[in-house]
Coordinates of C-alpha atoms and ligand atoms in Angstrom, one line a residue:
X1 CA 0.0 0.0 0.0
X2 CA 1.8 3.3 -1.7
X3 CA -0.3 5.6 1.3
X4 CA 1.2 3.6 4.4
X5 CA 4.8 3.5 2.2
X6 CA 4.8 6.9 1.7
X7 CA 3.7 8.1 5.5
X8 CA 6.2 5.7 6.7
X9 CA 8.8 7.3 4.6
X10 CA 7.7 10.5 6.1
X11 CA 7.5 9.9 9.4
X12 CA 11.1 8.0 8.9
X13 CA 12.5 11.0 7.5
X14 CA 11.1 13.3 10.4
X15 CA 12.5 10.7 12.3
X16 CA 16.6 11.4 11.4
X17 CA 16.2 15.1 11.2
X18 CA 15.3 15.1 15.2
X19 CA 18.4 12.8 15.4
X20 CA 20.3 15.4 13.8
X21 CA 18.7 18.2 15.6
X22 CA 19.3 16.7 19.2
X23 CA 23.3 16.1 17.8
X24 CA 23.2 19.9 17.2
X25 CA 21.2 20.8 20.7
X26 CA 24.1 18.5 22.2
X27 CA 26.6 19.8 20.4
X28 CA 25.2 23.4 21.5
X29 CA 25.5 22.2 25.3
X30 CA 28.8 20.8 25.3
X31 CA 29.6 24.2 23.6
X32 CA 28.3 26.2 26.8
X33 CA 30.3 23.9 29.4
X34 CA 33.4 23.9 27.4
X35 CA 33.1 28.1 27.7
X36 CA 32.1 27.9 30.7
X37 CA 34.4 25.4 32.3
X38 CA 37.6 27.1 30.0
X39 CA 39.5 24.2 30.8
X40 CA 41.8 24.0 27.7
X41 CA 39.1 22.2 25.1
X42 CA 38.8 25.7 23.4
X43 CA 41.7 27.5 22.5
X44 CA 43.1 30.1 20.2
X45 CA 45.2 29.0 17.1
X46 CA 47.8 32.4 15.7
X47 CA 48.2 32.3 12.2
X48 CA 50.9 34.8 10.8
X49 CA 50.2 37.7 8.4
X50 CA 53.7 38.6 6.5
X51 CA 53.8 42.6 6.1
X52 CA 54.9 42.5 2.2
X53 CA 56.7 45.8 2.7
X54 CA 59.0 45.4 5.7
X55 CA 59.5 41.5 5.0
X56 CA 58.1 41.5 8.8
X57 CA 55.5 38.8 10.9
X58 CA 53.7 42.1 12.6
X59 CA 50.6 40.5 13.0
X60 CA 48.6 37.5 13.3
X61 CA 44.8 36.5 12.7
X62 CA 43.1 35.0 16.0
X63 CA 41.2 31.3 15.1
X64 CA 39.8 29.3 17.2
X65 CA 39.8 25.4 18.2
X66 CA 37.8 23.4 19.8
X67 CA 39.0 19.7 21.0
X68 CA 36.5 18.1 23.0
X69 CA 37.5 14.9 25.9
X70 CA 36.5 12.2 23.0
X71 CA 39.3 13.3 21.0
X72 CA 36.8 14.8 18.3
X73 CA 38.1 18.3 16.6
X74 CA 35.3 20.2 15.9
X75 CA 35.1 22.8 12.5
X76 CA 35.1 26.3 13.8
X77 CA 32.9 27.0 10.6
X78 CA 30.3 24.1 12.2
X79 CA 30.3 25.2 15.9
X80 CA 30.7 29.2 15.2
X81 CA 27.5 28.8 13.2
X82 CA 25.9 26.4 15.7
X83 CA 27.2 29.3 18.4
X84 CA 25.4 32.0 16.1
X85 CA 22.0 30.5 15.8
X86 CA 21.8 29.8 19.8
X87 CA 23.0 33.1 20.8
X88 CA 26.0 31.4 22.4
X89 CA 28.5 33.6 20.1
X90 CA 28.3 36.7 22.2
X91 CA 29.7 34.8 25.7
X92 CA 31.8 32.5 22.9
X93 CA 33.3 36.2 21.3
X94 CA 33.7 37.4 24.8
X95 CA 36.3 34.6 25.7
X96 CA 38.3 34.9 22.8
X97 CA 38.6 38.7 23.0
X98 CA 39.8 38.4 26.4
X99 CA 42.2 35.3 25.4
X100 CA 43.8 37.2 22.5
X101 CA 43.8 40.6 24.3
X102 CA 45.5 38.4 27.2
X103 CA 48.2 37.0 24.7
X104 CA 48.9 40.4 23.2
X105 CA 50.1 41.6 26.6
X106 CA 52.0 38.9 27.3
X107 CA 53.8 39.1 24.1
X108 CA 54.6 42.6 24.6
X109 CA 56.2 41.5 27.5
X110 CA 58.2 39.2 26.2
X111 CA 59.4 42.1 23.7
X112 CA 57.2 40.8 20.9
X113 CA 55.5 43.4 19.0
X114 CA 52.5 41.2 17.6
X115 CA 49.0 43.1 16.7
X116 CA 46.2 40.5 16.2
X117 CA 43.0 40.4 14.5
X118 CA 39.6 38.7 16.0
X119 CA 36.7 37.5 14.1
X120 CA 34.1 38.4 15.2
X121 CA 29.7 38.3 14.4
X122 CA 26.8 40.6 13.3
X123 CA 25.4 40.2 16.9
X124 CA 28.4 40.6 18.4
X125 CA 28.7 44.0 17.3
X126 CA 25.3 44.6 17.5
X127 CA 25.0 43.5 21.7
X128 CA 25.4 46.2 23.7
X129 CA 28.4 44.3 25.9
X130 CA 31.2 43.9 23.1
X131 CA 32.5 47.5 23.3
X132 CA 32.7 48.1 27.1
X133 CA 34.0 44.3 26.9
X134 CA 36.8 45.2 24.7
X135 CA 37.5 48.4 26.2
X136 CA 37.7 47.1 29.4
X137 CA 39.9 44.2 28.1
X138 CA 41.9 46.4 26.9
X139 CA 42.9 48.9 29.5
X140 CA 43.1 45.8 32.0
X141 CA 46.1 44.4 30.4
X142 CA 47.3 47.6 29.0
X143 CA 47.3 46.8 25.1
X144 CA 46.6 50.1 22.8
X145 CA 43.7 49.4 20.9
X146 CA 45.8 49.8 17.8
X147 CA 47.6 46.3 18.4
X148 CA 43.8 44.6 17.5
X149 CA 42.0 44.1 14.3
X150 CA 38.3 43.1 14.4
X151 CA 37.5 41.0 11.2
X152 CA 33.8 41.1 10.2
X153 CA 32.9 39.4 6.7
X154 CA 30.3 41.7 4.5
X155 CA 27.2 39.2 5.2
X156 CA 27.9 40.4 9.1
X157 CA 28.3 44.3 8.7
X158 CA 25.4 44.1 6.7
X159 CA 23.1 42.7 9.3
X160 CA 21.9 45.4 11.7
X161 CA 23.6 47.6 9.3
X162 CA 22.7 50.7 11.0
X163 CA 23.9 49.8 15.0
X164 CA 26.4 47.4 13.2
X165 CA 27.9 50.8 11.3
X166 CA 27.4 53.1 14.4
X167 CA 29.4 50.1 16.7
X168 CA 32.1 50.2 14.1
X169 CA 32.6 53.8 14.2
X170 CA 32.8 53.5 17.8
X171 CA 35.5 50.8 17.3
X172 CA 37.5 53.2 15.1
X173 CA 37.3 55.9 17.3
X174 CA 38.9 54.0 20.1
X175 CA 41.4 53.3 17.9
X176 CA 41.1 49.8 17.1
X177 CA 41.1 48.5 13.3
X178 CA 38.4 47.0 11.0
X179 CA 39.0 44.8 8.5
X180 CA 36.3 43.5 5.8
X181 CA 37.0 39.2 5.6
X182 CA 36.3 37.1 2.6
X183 CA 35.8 40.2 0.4
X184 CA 34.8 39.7 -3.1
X185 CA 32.3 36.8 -2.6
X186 CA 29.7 38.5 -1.1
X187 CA 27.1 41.4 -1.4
X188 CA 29.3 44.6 -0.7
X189 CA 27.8 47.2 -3.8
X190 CA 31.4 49.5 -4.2
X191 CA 29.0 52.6 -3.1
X192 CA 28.3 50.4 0.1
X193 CA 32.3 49.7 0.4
X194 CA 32.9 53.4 -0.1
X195 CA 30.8 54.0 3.1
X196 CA 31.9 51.3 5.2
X197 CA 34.3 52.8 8.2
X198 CA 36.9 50.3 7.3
X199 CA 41.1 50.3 7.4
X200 CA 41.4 47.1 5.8
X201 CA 40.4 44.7 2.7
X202 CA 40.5 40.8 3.0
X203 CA 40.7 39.6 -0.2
X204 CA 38.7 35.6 -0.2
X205 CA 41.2 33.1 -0.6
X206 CA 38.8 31.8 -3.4
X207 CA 40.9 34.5 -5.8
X208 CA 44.4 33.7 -3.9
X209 CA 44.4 29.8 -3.6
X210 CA 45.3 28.9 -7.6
X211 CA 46.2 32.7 -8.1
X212 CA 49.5 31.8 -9.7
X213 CA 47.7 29.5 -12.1
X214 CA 44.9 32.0 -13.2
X215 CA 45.1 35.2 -15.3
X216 CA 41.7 36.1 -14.3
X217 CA 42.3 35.9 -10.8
X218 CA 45.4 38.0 -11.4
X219 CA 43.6 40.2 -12.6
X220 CA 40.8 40.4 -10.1
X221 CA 43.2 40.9 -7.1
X222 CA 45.7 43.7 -9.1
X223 CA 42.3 45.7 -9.8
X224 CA 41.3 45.2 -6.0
X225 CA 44.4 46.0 -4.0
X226 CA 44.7 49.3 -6.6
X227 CA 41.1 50.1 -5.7
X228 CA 41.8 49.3 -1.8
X229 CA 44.5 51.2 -1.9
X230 CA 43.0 54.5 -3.8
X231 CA 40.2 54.2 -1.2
X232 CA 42.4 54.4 1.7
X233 CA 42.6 50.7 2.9
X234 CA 45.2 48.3 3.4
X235 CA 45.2 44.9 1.2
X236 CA 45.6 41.0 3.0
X237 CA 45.7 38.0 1.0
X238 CA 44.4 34.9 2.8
X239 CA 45.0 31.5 1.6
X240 CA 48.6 31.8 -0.1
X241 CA 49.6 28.4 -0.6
X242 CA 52.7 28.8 -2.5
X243 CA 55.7 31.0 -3.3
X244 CA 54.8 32.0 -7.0
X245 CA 51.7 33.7 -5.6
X246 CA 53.3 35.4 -2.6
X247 CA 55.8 37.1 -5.3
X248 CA 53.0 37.6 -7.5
X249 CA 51.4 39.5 -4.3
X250 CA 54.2 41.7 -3.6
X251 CA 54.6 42.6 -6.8
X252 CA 50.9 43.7 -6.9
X253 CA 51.9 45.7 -4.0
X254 CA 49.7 43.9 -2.2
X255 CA 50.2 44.8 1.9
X256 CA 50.0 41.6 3.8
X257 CA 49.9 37.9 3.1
X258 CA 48.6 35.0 4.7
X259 CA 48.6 31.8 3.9
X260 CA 49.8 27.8 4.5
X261 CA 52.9 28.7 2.7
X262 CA 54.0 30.5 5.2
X263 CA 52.2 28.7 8.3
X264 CA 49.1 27.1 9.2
X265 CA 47.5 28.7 12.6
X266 CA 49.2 27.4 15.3
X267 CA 48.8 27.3 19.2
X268 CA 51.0 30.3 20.7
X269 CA 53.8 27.7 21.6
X270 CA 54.2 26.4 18.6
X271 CA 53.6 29.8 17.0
X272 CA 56.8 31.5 19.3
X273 CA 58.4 28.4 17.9
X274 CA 57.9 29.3 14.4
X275 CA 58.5 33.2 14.5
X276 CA 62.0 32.2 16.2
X277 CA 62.6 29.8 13.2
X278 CA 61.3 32.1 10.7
X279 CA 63.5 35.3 12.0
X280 CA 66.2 32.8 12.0
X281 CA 65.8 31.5 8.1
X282 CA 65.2 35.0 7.1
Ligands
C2E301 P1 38.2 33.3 8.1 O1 38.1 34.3 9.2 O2 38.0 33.7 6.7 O3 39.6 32.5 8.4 C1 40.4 32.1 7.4 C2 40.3 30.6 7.3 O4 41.1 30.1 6.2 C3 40.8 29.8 8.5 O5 40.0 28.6 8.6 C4 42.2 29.4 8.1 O6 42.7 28.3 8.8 C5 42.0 29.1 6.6 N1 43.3 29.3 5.9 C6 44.3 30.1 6.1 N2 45.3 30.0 5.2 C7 44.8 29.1 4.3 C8 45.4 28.5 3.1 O7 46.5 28.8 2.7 N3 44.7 27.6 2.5 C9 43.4 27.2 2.9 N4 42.7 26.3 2.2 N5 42.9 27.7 4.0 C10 43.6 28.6 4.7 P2 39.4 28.1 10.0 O8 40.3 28.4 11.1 O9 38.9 26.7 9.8 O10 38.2 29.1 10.2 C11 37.1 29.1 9.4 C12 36.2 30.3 9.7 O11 35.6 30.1 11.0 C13 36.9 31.6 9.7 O12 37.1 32.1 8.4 C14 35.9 32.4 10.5 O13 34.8 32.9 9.7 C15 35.4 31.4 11.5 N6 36.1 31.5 12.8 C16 37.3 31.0 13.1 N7 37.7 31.4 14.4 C17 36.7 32.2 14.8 C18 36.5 33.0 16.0 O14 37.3 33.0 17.0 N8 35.4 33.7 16.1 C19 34.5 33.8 15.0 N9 33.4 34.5 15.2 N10 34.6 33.1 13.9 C20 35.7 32.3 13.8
MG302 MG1 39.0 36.1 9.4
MG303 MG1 38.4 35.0 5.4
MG304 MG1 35.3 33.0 6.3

């Protein structure tokens, strides 16, 4: 009987997508108590930005991890969305601006001169507790706001865009430094782009990953970095995988690159490790 087949099928199908939806509600929770229990599971990964103009690692982009007790790595692009929809972002943005405002202090007192940048959310710059957060953050471990980027991808300064503007300005004004991610892929009009209060362009890695390979990409990030830099921002490459396209980048006058040819994010250890080797090699 097709009818009974068919509701069957139906109810079966309702059936795995609660499955999946109580693997994302306990995902969720173990999310909370890892936050809230800060007991090493989550943890910030630095991944090097080379300043093409000095030859210098000045800065690095913040990433997080998350490695639960059952030995299972988790996506950040999985549980950062999972954190969006449930709200949990704002406490989850909250620990890693204190983590990497922490760091930046405590490489400054080592006599490292490191700025960093965060990712950070549409509701995060929306909720009325990020900016007396930061600021706060700040001043308690004595870091000038101009040592931090905040990286916000079009999609998220759209959103909310008139507090998400208004929050931004009040970013600048402390002195801290915007910077548009994944640009190029998304929705950004250039008359939009021409009124965002940014300092920085982050060109996707879509146009930077086989960027040695492809004339048109070549072409797309040349055009870009000229129009960045005749608007007033700086230009970042992420996703350089290779040493054709880091020349091709600094001969494009591109400002910074980033990418696994130079290192993939890395705990701080392993990332003090690195800089030491790098400083030594170069
Ligand atoms: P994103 O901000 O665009 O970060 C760049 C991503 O590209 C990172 O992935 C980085 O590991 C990866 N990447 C860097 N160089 C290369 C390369 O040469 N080749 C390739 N194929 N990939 C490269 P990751 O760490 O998996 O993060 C994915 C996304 O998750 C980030 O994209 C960001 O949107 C989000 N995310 C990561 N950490 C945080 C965080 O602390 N807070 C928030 N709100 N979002 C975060
Ligand atoms: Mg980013
Ligand atoms: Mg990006
Ligand atoms: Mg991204």
């Amino acid at each position: 009987d097709t009818a009974a087949q068919d509701s069957h099928e139906i109810y079966y199908y309702q059936d795995g997508e609660d499955e999946e939806h109580l693997a994302r509600l306990k995902l969720i929770d173990e999310l909370k108590q890892a936050l809230t229990n800060d007991d090493g599971q989550l943890f910030m990964a630095y991944q090097p930005k080379l300043n093409l103009k000095t030859q210098q690692i000045d800065k690095v982009e913040a990433l997080i991890r998350w490695h639960k007790p059952d030995g299972q790595w988790v996506s950040p692009e999985l549980f950062i969305d999972l954190a969006e929809q449930s709200g949990l972002i704002v406490d989850l943005t909250q620990w890693v601006v204190s983590t990497v405002v922490k760091q930046v202090a405590e490489w400054q007192q080592q006599g490292i001169s490191m700025k960093a940048a965060i990712n950070v959310s549409a509701q995060d710059i929306a909720h009325d507790d990020f900016f007396p957060h930061l600021e706060a953050e700040l001043s308690r471990f004595k870091v000038p706001p101009a040592l931090i980027t905040v990286e916000l991808t079009e999609r998220d300064m759209i959103e909310n865009e008139e507090k998400g503007i208004a929050a931004l300005k009040a970013l600048k004004a402390l002195g801290v430094m915007i910077s548009l991610d994944d640009y190029g892929v998304g929705q950004t009009s250039l008359g939009r782009l021409k009124m965002l209060p940014i300092d920085e362009l982050k060109l996707d890695k879509v146009f930077i990953l086989k960027l040695d390979e492809s004339q048109q990409d070549q072409h797309i990030v040349q055009s870009t970095i000229t129009l960045g830099h005749q608007l007033g921002f700086s230009v970042v490459a992420e996703g350089v995988e290779n040493l054709a396209s880091l020349n091709l980048l600094d001969q494009m006058q591109c400002d910074y690159a980033q990418g696994y040819y130079l290192s993939k994010p890395l705990p701080s250890a392993e990332f003090l490790n690195w800089l030491g080797d790098y400083h030594q090699a170069g």
